[in-house]
Amino acid sequence: MTSHFFWNGGPVAFRSGETIAAALLRAGITDLGRPSATPGGRVFCGIGACQGCVIAVAGAAPVEACLTPAREGLRLGPLPAIGAEHA
Amino acid sequence: MREAPILVVGAGPAGASAAATIAEAGLPVLLIEQRDQLGGAIHRQPAAGNEEHVWRPARHRRNWAALTARLQASAERIEIRTETIFLGVDSEGRFLFDDRHEACVFARRPRAAIIAVGAIETIRPFPGWELPGVMTAGGAQVLLKETGRPPEGPILLAGGGPLLPALAAQLAKAGNPPVAVLERGRPWNAPAALARLALSWAPMSEAAAYAAALAASRVPYRCGAVVTQAEPDGDGLKVSIRVGETQEPLLVRHLLIHDGIAPNRTGIPLPDPDGAVPILLAGDGREALGADAAILDGRRAAMQVLARLGHAERGAPSDERGLQRARDFQATLARALQAEPIVPPPETLICRCEGRSHADLAALAPDASAREIRLMGRFGLGACQGRFCGPMIAALRGQPLPTASPPRWPLRPVSVAALARLTIDETE
């Protein structure tokens, strides 16, 4: 059985146990974009230190994609995009 | 009333070794790990259910099997909290943690604390290092260990240090050998250091295995070669490479960079082995000596805590000798691979979090104070708290980026909702 979460509304498949970062990268999603003057989000250090892959989670606090196990049905997006909705 | 535990933060080789040693002496342990599985970066386990295992040296597999067996044998004395982030120590002396699974912060008062949070990779910046598609080699390696699958498309490894050929060999064995490994150092110019390295059997046999894997996959290992720039190019990156006097472009999908490791100390409590609540650092988070030494160092820290709490154990002299051997090895390796620093062009990003460039740094007064660098320059203020720009600024200015002392919590961003659900265990 394939599981999915949603990135910017589009489904992304993941395997049980893997992180959000692993699933996004396998789907070819490297730019975790951020509409601001600072550089866009991206997976970089893989250990939660650089905070470059922090993403918004609908209905919950932002998380580091590299630390967080993917879960069925999560609705994810770049930081301000979803974050603004439930601010 | 329960007996207060000894806190161990980080379940890599140092933390696992410390936790097992303390539990074996009969004391309770609270072991905190930010990921969902134990192992740290070096012993990162395949994601649960993943059958594709990446190749790794037998010595590391044996070491981790021995540590997990010890943790299991003392399991009744070790409370393990995974998916939990250490946030620091508050003004009341409580240790704070963000339980990401339960979305709440909790506080504990341990009898002593051993912080074993490992190392941070050092990066030498160049224009474009901040782009998507550029990752640290260590970050890519932990992903590979979890997924068992290499990234798709052409991969270039660049920077300096032994992690580059190690990762290149693992990528090759997993089915996607990198197009090249660029090592900025010129080890052949340091024959004395190379000769000394050859005397260290375990790391050298590991290096020989990597070299064989690279040769079998025809991966070029080019010394004295550096990346000078990366630019977006379609779905990938156009990387400019300099070897000696010649510049050449290379089109890749992934650029994996790494220039060594340094202890992860940002926001970490200062060591205080003689305090009312003794605090010790262990492993690469204390001194970056590698995975084997981290096991010894975890035990050393545990022995120090046990002695301090009246459990009379003393450190083994063999641990000290092992740590000194690792120190000598790392120093020799650094001599073999040393490379002159390159001053990056003005447009190079230094602080990725706040989008601050080398020109912004250079515009600060040469004698700018710590406050000025942070508050006027806005360096070291962002979400990463200077973990990456700090060493860059230290290299460019010749002095470290000052940090708050004593460290302030939280050392990672934490949600207000999780803080509002704070639970304090006052039974201890």
Short mmCIF file of C-alpha atoms in Angstrom, two decimals:
data_model
loop_
_atom_site.label_atom_id
_atom_site.label_comp_id
_atom_site.label_asym_id
_atom_site.label_seq_id
_atom_site.Cartn_x
_atom_site.Cartn_y
_atom_site.Cartn_z
CA MET A 1 0.00 0.00 0.00
CA THR A 2 1.36 3.39 -0.98
CA SER A 3 0.94 6.28 1.40
CA HIS A 4 0.79 9.95 0.44
CA PHE A 5 1.14 13.39 1.90
CA PHE A 6 0.52 16.61 0.04
CA TRP A 7 3.09 19.22 -0.99
CA ASN A 8 1.50 22.45 -2.20
CA GLY A 9 -1.68 20.44 -2.73
CA GLY A 10 -0.06 17.74 -4.89
CA PRO A 11 0.27 14.15 -3.65
CA VAL A 12 3.77 12.85 -2.79
CA ALA A 13 4.22 9.11 -2.21
CA PHE A 14 6.29 7.92 0.70
CA ARG A 15 7.42 4.61 2.12
CA SER A 16 6.63 3.68 5.67
CA GLY A 17 9.24 5.02 8.08
CA GLU A 18 10.93 7.52 5.81
CA THR A 19 11.23 11.24 6.45
CA ILE A 20 9.34 13.99 4.65
CA ALA A 21 12.70 15.10 3.20
CA ALA A 22 13.45 11.66 1.74
CA ALA A 23 10.05 11.51 0.06
CA LEU A 24 10.24 15.06 -1.32
CA LEU A 25 13.73 14.49 -2.75
CA ARG A 26 12.73 11.18 -4.35
CA ALA A 27 9.80 13.02 -5.98
CA GLY A 28 12.34 15.49 -7.41
CA ILE A 29 11.20 18.35 -5.15
CA THR A 30 14.38 20.11 -4.02
CA ASP A 31 13.15 23.71 -3.91
CA LEU A 32 11.08 24.18 -0.76
CA GLY A 33 10.58 27.81 -1.92
CA ARG A 34 9.81 30.77 0.22
CA PRO A 35 8.42 33.99 -1.26
CA SER A 36 10.75 36.44 0.45
CA ALA A 37 14.13 38.11 0.09
CA THR A 38 15.99 35.25 1.76
CA PRO A 39 16.98 32.16 -0.20
CA GLY A 40 14.42 29.43 -0.67
CA GLY A 41 14.07 26.45 1.58
CA ARG A 42 15.95 23.25 0.84
CA VAL A 43 17.16 20.11 2.53
CA PHE A 44 20.79 20.80 3.42
CA CYS A 45 22.35 19.40 6.60
CA GLY A 46 20.01 16.43 7.17
CA ILE A 47 20.33 16.65 10.97
CA GLY A 48 18.02 19.51 11.93
CA ALA A 49 20.87 21.98 12.49
CA CYS A 50 20.56 24.38 9.53
CA GLN A 51 16.76 24.81 9.66
CA GLY A 52 16.82 25.15 5.85
CA CYS A 53 14.13 22.51 5.38
CA VAL A 54 11.61 23.85 7.89
CA ILE A 55 8.20 23.61 6.24
CA ALA A 56 4.65 24.52 7.18
CA VAL A 57 2.19 21.84 8.31
CA ALA A 58 -1.52 22.60 8.06
CA GLY A 59 -3.04 22.53 11.53
CA ALA A 60 0.26 22.02 13.34
CA ALA A 61 3.62 23.65 14.05
CA PRO A 62 6.29 23.86 11.31
CA VAL A 63 8.79 20.98 11.27
CA GLU A 64 12.21 20.16 9.86
CA ALA A 65 11.50 17.91 6.85
CA CYS A 66 14.77 16.03 7.48
CA LEU A 67 13.83 14.96 11.03
CA THR A 68 10.14 14.29 10.69
CA PRO A 69 8.68 10.93 9.66
CA ALA A 70 6.18 11.28 6.80
CA ARG A 71 2.61 10.56 7.82
CA GLU A 72 -0.48 9.81 5.77
CA GLY A 73 -2.44 12.85 4.64
CA LEU A 74 -0.13 15.58 6.00
CA ARG A 75 -0.72 18.84 4.12
CA LEU A 76 2.65 20.55 3.71
CA GLY A 77 3.97 23.64 1.98
CA PRO A 78 6.61 26.37 2.07
CA LEU A 79 6.74 28.29 5.34
CA PRO A 80 4.54 31.37 4.94
CA ALA A 81 2.13 29.91 2.37
CA ILE A 82 0.15 27.57 4.61
CA GLY A 83 1.34 29.22 7.81
CA ALA A 84 -0.44 32.43 6.85
CA GLU A 85 -3.75 30.60 6.56
CA HIS A 86 -3.92 29.37 10.11
CA ALA A 87 -2.08 32.25 11.74
CA MET B 1 9.40 9.12 44.76
CA ARG B 2 11.31 7.97 41.73
CA GLU B 3 15.05 8.36 41.60
CA ALA B 4 16.01 11.24 39.27
CA PRO B 5 17.74 9.94 36.15
CA ILE B 6 21.02 10.78 34.51
CA LEU B 7 20.13 12.64 31.33
CA VAL B 8 21.86 11.65 28.09
CA VAL B 9 21.07 13.82 25.06
CA GLY B 10 21.78 12.19 21.71
CA ALA B 11 21.72 8.46 20.92
CA GLY B 12 24.67 8.23 18.56
CA PRO B 13 27.77 6.23 19.56
CA ALA B 14 28.77 8.59 22.41
CA GLY B 15 25.28 8.88 23.90
CA ALA B 16 24.53 5.16 23.55
CA SER B 17 27.86 4.29 25.15
CA ALA B 18 27.28 6.74 28.03
CA ALA B 19 23.70 5.57 28.59
CA ALA B 20 24.69 1.89 28.63
CA THR B 21 27.61 2.49 31.00
CA ILE B 22 25.45 4.37 33.52
CA ALA B 23 22.59 1.88 33.35
CA GLU B 24 25.03 -1.02 33.80
CA ALA B 25 26.17 0.68 37.03
CA GLY B 26 22.55 0.49 38.26
CA LEU B 27 21.45 4.11 37.81
CA PRO B 28 18.38 5.22 35.83
CA VAL B 29 18.95 6.98 32.49
CA LEU B 30 16.76 9.31 30.44
CA LEU B 31 18.01 9.00 26.84
CA ILE B 32 16.79 11.71 24.46
CA GLU B 33 16.98 11.34 20.67
CA GLN B 34 15.66 13.77 18.06
CA ARG B 35 15.03 11.08 15.46
CA ASP B 36 12.60 8.17 15.56
CA GLN B 37 15.45 5.63 15.77
CA LEU B 38 18.71 5.49 17.70
CA GLY B 39 22.11 5.53 15.97
CA GLY B 40 23.07 9.12 15.29
CA ALA B 41 24.52 10.07 11.92
CA ILE B 42 27.20 7.37 11.72
CA HIS B 43 24.95 4.48 12.74
CA ARG B 44 21.80 5.81 11.06
CA GLN B 45 19.50 2.84 10.55
CA PRO B 46 17.41 2.12 7.47
CA ALA B 47 13.90 3.54 7.78
CA ALA B 48 11.57 0.99 9.42
CA GLY B 49 10.48 -1.54 6.80
CA ASN B 50 13.17 -0.53 4.30
CA GLU B 51 14.95 -3.62 2.94
CA GLU B 52 17.55 -1.72 0.89
CA HIS B 53 20.61 -1.45 3.09
CA VAL B 54 23.56 0.70 2.13
CA TRP B 55 27.04 -0.78 2.35
CA ARG B 56 29.05 0.21 5.41
CA PRO B 57 32.29 -0.95 6.99
CA ALA B 58 31.99 -4.11 9.13
CA ARG B 59 33.68 -2.38 12.07
CA HIS B 60 30.86 0.18 12.35
CA ARG B 61 28.20 -2.51 12.05
CA ARG B 62 29.83 -4.50 14.85
CA ASN B 63 30.23 -1.44 17.07
CA TRP B 64 26.57 -0.50 16.78
CA ALA B 65 25.38 -4.07 17.30
CA ALA B 66 27.42 -4.21 20.52
CA LEU B 67 26.03 -0.87 21.75
CA THR B 68 22.40 -1.79 21.01
CA ALA B 69 22.87 -5.15 22.77
CA ARG B 70 24.13 -3.31 25.87
CA LEU B 71 21.21 -0.87 25.77
CA GLN B 72 18.77 -3.78 25.50
CA ALA B 73 20.41 -5.67 28.36
CA SER B 74 19.84 -2.64 30.63
CA ALA B 75 16.54 -1.59 29.07
CA GLU B 76 14.61 -1.55 32.35
CA ARG B 77 16.81 1.29 33.62
CA ILE B 78 16.79 3.36 30.40
CA GLU B 79 13.82 5.56 29.51
CA ILE B 80 14.18 6.34 25.80
CA ARG B 81 12.35 9.33 24.35
CA THR B 82 12.65 9.52 20.54
CA GLU B 83 11.40 12.31 18.24
CA THR B 84 12.32 14.61 21.11
CA ILE B 85 14.40 17.78 20.73
CA PHE B 86 16.59 19.10 23.56
CA LEU B 87 15.73 22.80 23.94
CA GLY B 88 18.21 23.81 26.65
CA VAL B 89 18.14 24.65 30.35
CA ASP B 90 15.78 27.32 31.74
CA SER B 91 16.56 29.88 34.45
CA GLU B 92 15.18 27.47 37.08
CA GLY B 93 17.70 24.81 36.05
CA ARG B 94 15.07 22.63 34.36
CA PHE B 95 16.07 20.76 31.23
CA LEU B 96 13.48 21.36 28.52
CA PHE B 97 12.49 19.04 25.67
CA ASP B 98 10.14 19.33 22.71
CA ASP B 99 8.32 16.03 22.23
CA ARG B 100 7.49 16.31 18.54
CA HIS B 101 5.33 13.20 18.55
CA GLU B 102 3.07 14.45 21.35
CA ALA B 103 3.48 18.13 20.32
CA CYS B 104 4.29 19.23 23.87
CA VAL B 105 7.24 20.52 25.81
CA PHE B 106 8.28 18.74 28.99
CA ALA B 107 10.77 19.60 31.72
CA ARG B 108 12.93 17.32 33.86
CA ARG B 109 15.47 17.76 36.61
CA PRO B 110 18.18 15.14 36.11
CA ARG B 111 20.92 14.35 38.66
CA ALA B 112 23.51 14.92 35.95
CA ALA B 113 23.57 15.46 32.21
CA ILE B 114 25.75 14.14 29.40
CA ILE B 115 25.25 16.05 26.15
CA ALA B 116 26.30 14.03 23.10
CA VAL B 117 24.77 15.84 20.14
CA GLY B 118 27.55 15.17 17.63
CA ALA B 119 29.12 17.47 15.11
CA ILE B 120 28.10 20.03 12.51
CA GLU B 121 29.65 19.97 9.05
CA THR B 122 31.86 22.88 8.14
CA ILE B 123 31.21 24.57 4.78
CA ARG B 124 33.55 26.87 2.87
CA PRO B 125 31.14 29.20 1.06
CA PHE B 126 31.08 29.97 -2.69
CA PRO B 127 28.41 31.74 -4.76
CA GLY B 128 25.47 29.37 -5.06
CA TRP B 129 26.13 27.14 -2.03
CA GLU B 130 22.68 28.19 -0.78
CA LEU B 131 20.80 26.79 -3.81
CA PRO B 132 18.36 23.87 -3.73
CA GLY B 133 20.25 20.84 -5.03
CA VAL B 134 23.28 21.66 -2.87
CA MET B 135 23.42 19.52 0.26
CA THR B 136 26.07 18.64 2.77
CA ALA B 137 27.77 15.32 2.11
CA GLY B 138 26.87 14.22 5.63
CA GLY B 139 23.22 15.11 5.11
CA ALA B 140 23.15 13.16 1.85
CA GLN B 141 24.84 10.24 3.58
CA VAL B 142 22.25 9.96 6.36
CA LEU B 143 19.50 10.08 3.72
CA LEU B 144 21.25 7.31 1.80
CA LYS B 145 21.53 5.19 4.95
CA GLU B 146 17.81 5.64 5.63
CA THR B 147 16.49 5.08 2.14
CA GLY B 148 19.16 2.73 0.75
CA ARG B 149 18.75 4.59 -2.52
CA PRO B 150 21.08 7.20 -3.99
CA PRO B 151 19.70 10.44 -5.41
CA GLU B 152 18.93 10.24 -9.14
CA GLY B 153 20.99 12.09 -11.73
CA PRO B 154 24.63 13.21 -11.81
CA ILE B 155 26.19 13.85 -8.38
CA LEU B 156 29.34 15.88 -7.66
CA LEU B 157 31.13 15.69 -4.29
CA ALA B 158 33.37 18.60 -3.34
CA GLY B 159 35.24 20.10 -0.43
CA GLY B 160 37.71 18.32 1.79
CA GLY B 161 38.12 15.41 4.13
CA PRO B 162 37.66 11.66 4.37
CA LEU B 163 33.85 11.74 4.29
CA LEU B 164 33.95 12.57 0.56
CA PRO B 165 35.54 9.29 -0.66
CA ALA B 166 33.52 7.33 1.92
CA LEU B 167 30.23 8.72 0.63
CA ALA B 168 31.38 8.37 -2.99
CA ALA B 169 32.03 4.67 -2.41
CA GLN B 170 28.62 4.18 -0.79
CA LEU B 171 26.89 6.00 -3.67
CA ALA B 172 28.80 3.86 -6.18
CA LYS B 173 27.87 0.62 -4.39
CA ALA B 174 24.24 1.80 -4.21
CA GLY B 175 24.18 2.23 -7.99
CA ASN B 176 24.88 5.90 -8.73
CA PRO B 177 28.62 6.65 -8.63
CA PRO B 178 29.36 10.39 -8.47
CA VAL B 179 30.79 12.04 -11.59
CA ALA B 180 33.83 13.10 -9.54
CA VAL B 181 35.16 13.73 -6.04
CA LEU B 182 36.91 17.09 -5.71
CA GLU B 183 39.33 17.29 -2.75
CA ARG B 184 40.68 20.80 -2.16
CA GLY B 185 43.78 19.50 -0.40
CA ARG B 186 46.84 18.03 -2.07
CA PRO B 187 47.78 15.08 0.16
CA TRP B 188 50.65 14.02 -2.12
CA ASN B 189 52.38 17.25 -1.10
CA ALA B 190 52.42 16.05 2.52
CA PRO B 191 54.24 12.70 2.29
CA ALA B 192 55.26 12.71 5.96
CA ALA B 193 51.65 13.04 7.08
CA LEU B 194 50.57 10.34 4.60
CA ALA B 195 53.24 7.99 5.92
CA ARG B 196 51.97 8.50 9.47
CA LEU B 197 48.36 7.88 8.39
CA ALA B 198 49.42 4.59 6.81
CA LEU B 199 50.24 3.32 10.31
CA SER B 200 46.60 3.51 11.44
CA TRP B 201 45.25 0.17 10.39
CA ALA B 202 41.48 0.44 10.92
CA PRO B 203 40.86 3.75 9.10
CA MET B 204 43.39 2.86 6.41
CA SER B 205 41.78 -0.47 5.61
CA GLU B 206 38.48 1.42 5.43
CA ALA B 207 40.11 3.95 3.06
CA ALA B 208 41.45 1.11 0.90
CA ALA B 209 37.92 -0.31 0.57
CA TYR B 210 36.66 3.11 -0.51
CA ALA B 211 39.51 3.54 -2.99
CA ALA B 212 38.74 0.13 -4.50
CA ALA B 213 35.05 1.01 -4.87
CA LEU B 214 35.93 4.32 -6.56
CA ALA B 215 38.38 2.62 -8.92
CA ALA B 216 35.85 -0.09 -9.82
CA SER B 217 33.27 2.57 -10.74
CA ARG B 218 35.90 4.83 -12.40
CA VAL B 219 35.11 7.78 -10.15
CA PRO B 220 37.85 10.40 -10.53
CA TYR B 221 39.29 11.62 -7.19
CA ARG B 222 40.83 14.99 -8.05
CA CYS B 223 43.06 16.74 -5.56
CA GLY B 224 43.64 20.50 -5.48
CA ALA B 225 40.23 20.96 -7.09
CA VAL B 226 37.57 23.37 -5.79
CA VAL B 227 34.08 24.53 -6.69
CA THR B 228 34.10 28.28 -7.35
CA GLN B 229 30.44 28.77 -8.20
CA ALA B 230 27.11 27.00 -8.69
CA GLU B 231 24.21 28.38 -10.72
CA PRO B 232 20.72 27.04 -11.42
CA ASP B 233 20.55 25.25 -14.77
CA GLY B 234 17.20 23.75 -15.68
CA ASP B 235 16.46 21.03 -13.12
CA GLY B 236 20.09 20.93 -12.08
CA LEU B 237 23.16 22.99 -11.37
CA LYS B 238 25.96 24.39 -13.49
CA VAL B 239 29.02 24.06 -11.29
CA SER B 240 32.28 25.91 -12.01
CA ILE B 241 35.37 23.98 -11.01
CA ARG B 242 38.93 25.21 -10.65
CA VAL B 243 41.84 22.79 -10.86
CA GLY B 244 45.14 24.65 -10.68
CA GLU B 245 44.87 27.45 -13.24
CA THR B 246 42.09 25.93 -15.32
CA GLN B 247 38.36 26.57 -14.91
CA GLU B 248 35.80 24.16 -16.24
CA PRO B 249 32.01 23.86 -16.02
CA LEU B 250 30.16 20.71 -15.00
CA LEU B 251 26.42 20.07 -15.21
CA VAL B 252 25.05 18.02 -12.30
CA ARG B 253 21.81 17.40 -10.47
CA HIS B 254 23.24 17.28 -6.97
CA LEU B 255 26.24 19.03 -5.47
CA LEU B 256 27.28 17.55 -2.12
CA ILE B 257 29.70 19.72 -0.14
CA HIS B 258 31.68 19.15 3.04
CA ASP B 259 34.80 20.67 4.59
CA GLY B 260 35.17 18.72 7.79
CA ILE B 261 33.24 18.67 11.04
CA ALA B 262 33.26 20.67 14.25
CA PRO B 263 31.55 20.07 17.61
CA ASN B 264 27.89 21.13 17.69
CA ARG B 265 28.06 23.59 20.59
CA THR B 266 25.59 26.31 19.55
CA GLY B 267 23.21 26.84 22.46
CA ILE B 268 24.52 23.76 24.24
CA PRO B 269 25.02 24.21 28.02
CA LEU B 270 28.59 24.88 29.03
CA PRO B 271 30.36 21.89 30.57
CA ASP B 272 30.21 22.00 34.37
CA PRO B 273 31.50 18.67 35.69
CA ASP B 274 31.66 19.97 39.27
CA GLY B 275 28.26 21.73 39.35
CA ALA B 276 25.35 20.75 41.61
CA VAL B 277 23.92 19.09 38.50
CA PRO B 278 27.10 17.99 36.70
CA ILE B 279 27.04 18.68 32.94
CA LEU B 280 29.49 16.88 30.64
CA LEU B 281 29.92 16.84 26.90
CA ALA B 282 30.81 13.64 25.06
CA GLY B 283 31.69 12.43 21.59
CA ASP B 284 32.06 14.60 18.49
CA GLY B 285 30.01 17.26 20.29
CA ARG B 286 32.93 17.67 22.72
CA GLU B 287 35.83 17.07 20.36
CA ALA B 288 35.43 15.83 16.77
CA LEU B 289 37.47 12.61 16.91
CA GLY B 290 35.20 10.28 14.97
CA ALA B 291 32.85 7.38 15.65
CA ASP B 292 35.25 4.95 17.35
CA ALA B 293 36.55 7.59 19.75
CA ALA B 294 32.97 8.70 20.48
CA ILE B 295 32.26 5.30 22.07
CA LEU B 296 35.28 5.70 24.35
CA ASP B 297 34.37 9.31 25.10
CA GLY B 298 30.80 8.41 26.03
CA ARG B 299 32.11 5.85 28.50
CA ARG B 300 34.62 8.33 29.85
CA ALA B 301 31.88 10.93 30.49
CA ALA B 302 29.69 8.26 32.12
CA MET B 303 32.57 7.16 34.40
CA GLN B 304 33.13 10.77 35.40
CA VAL B 305 29.45 11.17 36.32
CA LEU B 306 29.45 7.88 38.24
CA ALA B 307 32.56 8.92 40.20
CA ARG B 308 31.00 12.30 40.94
CA LEU B 309 27.81 10.68 42.25
CA GLY B 310 29.77 8.42 44.58
CA HIS B 311 29.66 5.28 42.53
CA ALA B 312 33.42 5.13 42.74
CA GLU B 313 34.16 4.05 39.16
CA ARG B 314 37.16 5.62 37.55
CA GLY B 315 37.96 6.13 33.92
CA ALA B 316 39.99 3.44 32.20
CA PRO B 317 43.47 4.54 31.10
CA SER B 318 42.93 2.59 27.87
CA ASP B 319 40.07 4.98 26.98
CA GLU B 320 42.41 7.96 27.38
CA ARG B 321 45.02 6.29 25.19
CA GLY B 322 42.40 5.53 22.55
CA LEU B 323 41.22 9.13 22.54
CA GLN B 324 44.80 10.37 22.20
CA ARG B 325 45.38 8.04 19.24
CA ALA B 326 42.24 9.41 17.57
CA ARG B 327 43.43 12.97 18.27
CA ASP B 328 46.82 12.25 16.69
CA PHE B 329 45.14 10.63 13.69
CA GLN B 330 42.79 13.58 13.13
CA ALA B 331 45.67 16.06 13.42
CA THR B 332 47.75 14.12 10.89
CA LEU B 333 44.79 13.84 8.54
CA ALA B 334 44.23 17.59 8.80
CA ARG B 335 47.91 18.19 7.92
CA ALA B 336 47.68 15.87 4.91
CA LEU B 337 44.56 17.60 3.58
CA GLN B 338 45.22 21.21 4.58
CA ALA B 339 44.32 23.78 1.95
CA GLU B 340 44.71 27.54 1.89
CA PRO B 341 41.46 29.40 2.55
CA ILE B 342 39.88 31.05 -0.49
CA VAL B 343 38.30 34.48 0.07
CA PRO B 344 34.86 34.21 -1.53
CA PRO B 345 33.65 36.97 -3.88
CA PRO B 346 31.53 39.76 -2.34
CA GLU B 347 28.18 38.42 -3.56
CA THR B 348 28.72 35.08 -1.78
CA LEU B 349 26.01 34.40 0.78
CA ILE B 350 27.41 33.91 4.28
CA CYS B 351 24.24 33.86 6.37
CA ARG B 352 21.62 31.87 4.54
CA CYS B 353 18.88 32.40 7.15
CA GLU B 354 18.93 36.19 6.85
CA GLY B 355 20.28 36.44 3.29
CA ARG B 356 23.49 38.27 4.29
CA SER B 357 26.47 38.33 1.92
CA HIS B 358 30.23 38.52 2.26
CA ALA B 359 29.93 42.21 1.14
CA ASP B 360 27.54 42.83 4.07
CA LEU B 361 30.08 41.27 6.41
CA ALA B 362 32.95 43.28 4.92
CA ALA B 363 30.93 46.51 5.35
CA LEU B 364 31.07 46.09 9.13
CA ALA B 365 33.93 47.84 10.91
CA PRO B 366 37.00 45.60 11.16
CA ASP B 367 36.78 45.86 14.95
CA ALA B 368 33.00 45.35 15.06
CA SER B 369 31.90 43.95 18.40
CA ALA B 370 29.94 40.78 18.91
CA ARG B 371 26.78 42.87 19.31
CA GLU B 372 27.46 44.81 16.10
CA ILE B 373 28.07 41.66 14.06
CA ARG B 374 24.77 40.26 15.29
CA LEU B 375 22.50 43.28 15.60
CA MET B 376 23.83 45.47 12.75
CA GLY B 377 25.22 42.75 10.52
CA ARG B 378 22.35 40.35 11.32
CA PHE B 379 24.79 37.44 11.22
CA GLY B 380 24.16 34.51 13.55
CA LEU B 381 20.64 35.71 14.38
CA GLY B 382 18.60 33.47 12.10
CA ALA B 383 16.93 30.14 12.63
CA CYS B 384 20.22 28.21 12.51
CA GLN B 385 21.69 30.50 15.21
CA GLY B 386 25.00 30.74 13.38
CA ARG B 387 25.69 27.00 13.23
CA PHE B 388 26.76 27.39 9.59
CA CYS B 389 27.72 31.08 9.14
CA GLY B 390 29.55 31.11 12.47
CA PRO B 391 32.53 29.03 11.30
CA MET B 392 32.53 30.90 7.96
CA ILE B 393 32.74 34.26 9.74
CA ALA B 394 35.42 32.89 12.05
CA ALA B 395 37.49 31.86 9.02
CA LEU B 396 37.00 35.21 7.25
CA ARG B 397 37.55 37.46 10.28
CA GLY B 398 40.09 35.32 12.05
CA GLN B 399 38.01 35.25 15.25
CA PRO B 400 34.98 33.24 16.27
CA LEU B 401 31.46 34.62 16.05
CA PRO B 402 30.61 35.34 19.67
CA THR B 403 27.68 33.47 21.12
CA ALA B 404 25.40 34.11 24.08
CA SER B 405 27.02 32.98 27.32
CA PRO B 406 25.48 31.32 29.22
CA PRO B 407 23.52 29.84 26.32
CA ARG B 408 19.86 30.79 26.10
CA TRP B 409 17.07 28.37 25.43
CA PRO B 410 15.44 27.34 23.10
CA LEU B 411 18.36 26.16 21.03
CA ARG B 412 15.90 25.17 18.30
CA PRO B 413 12.70 26.95 17.29
CA VAL B 414 9.76 25.55 19.25
CA SER B 415 6.06 26.15 18.70
CA VAL B 416 4.11 28.27 21.16
CA ALA B 417 1.38 25.63 21.16
CA ALA B 418 3.87 22.97 22.32
CA LEU B 419 5.21 25.35 25.00
CA ALA B 420 1.66 26.07 26.21
CA ARG B 421 1.28 22.33 26.91
CA LEU B 422 4.40 22.33 29.11
CA THR B 423 4.46 19.50 31.61
CA ILE B 424 6.81 19.63 34.59
CA ASP B 425 7.70 16.43 36.35
CA GLU B 426 8.00 17.69 39.94
CA THR B 427 8.09 14.21 41.43
CA GLU B 428 11.84 14.25 41.06
#
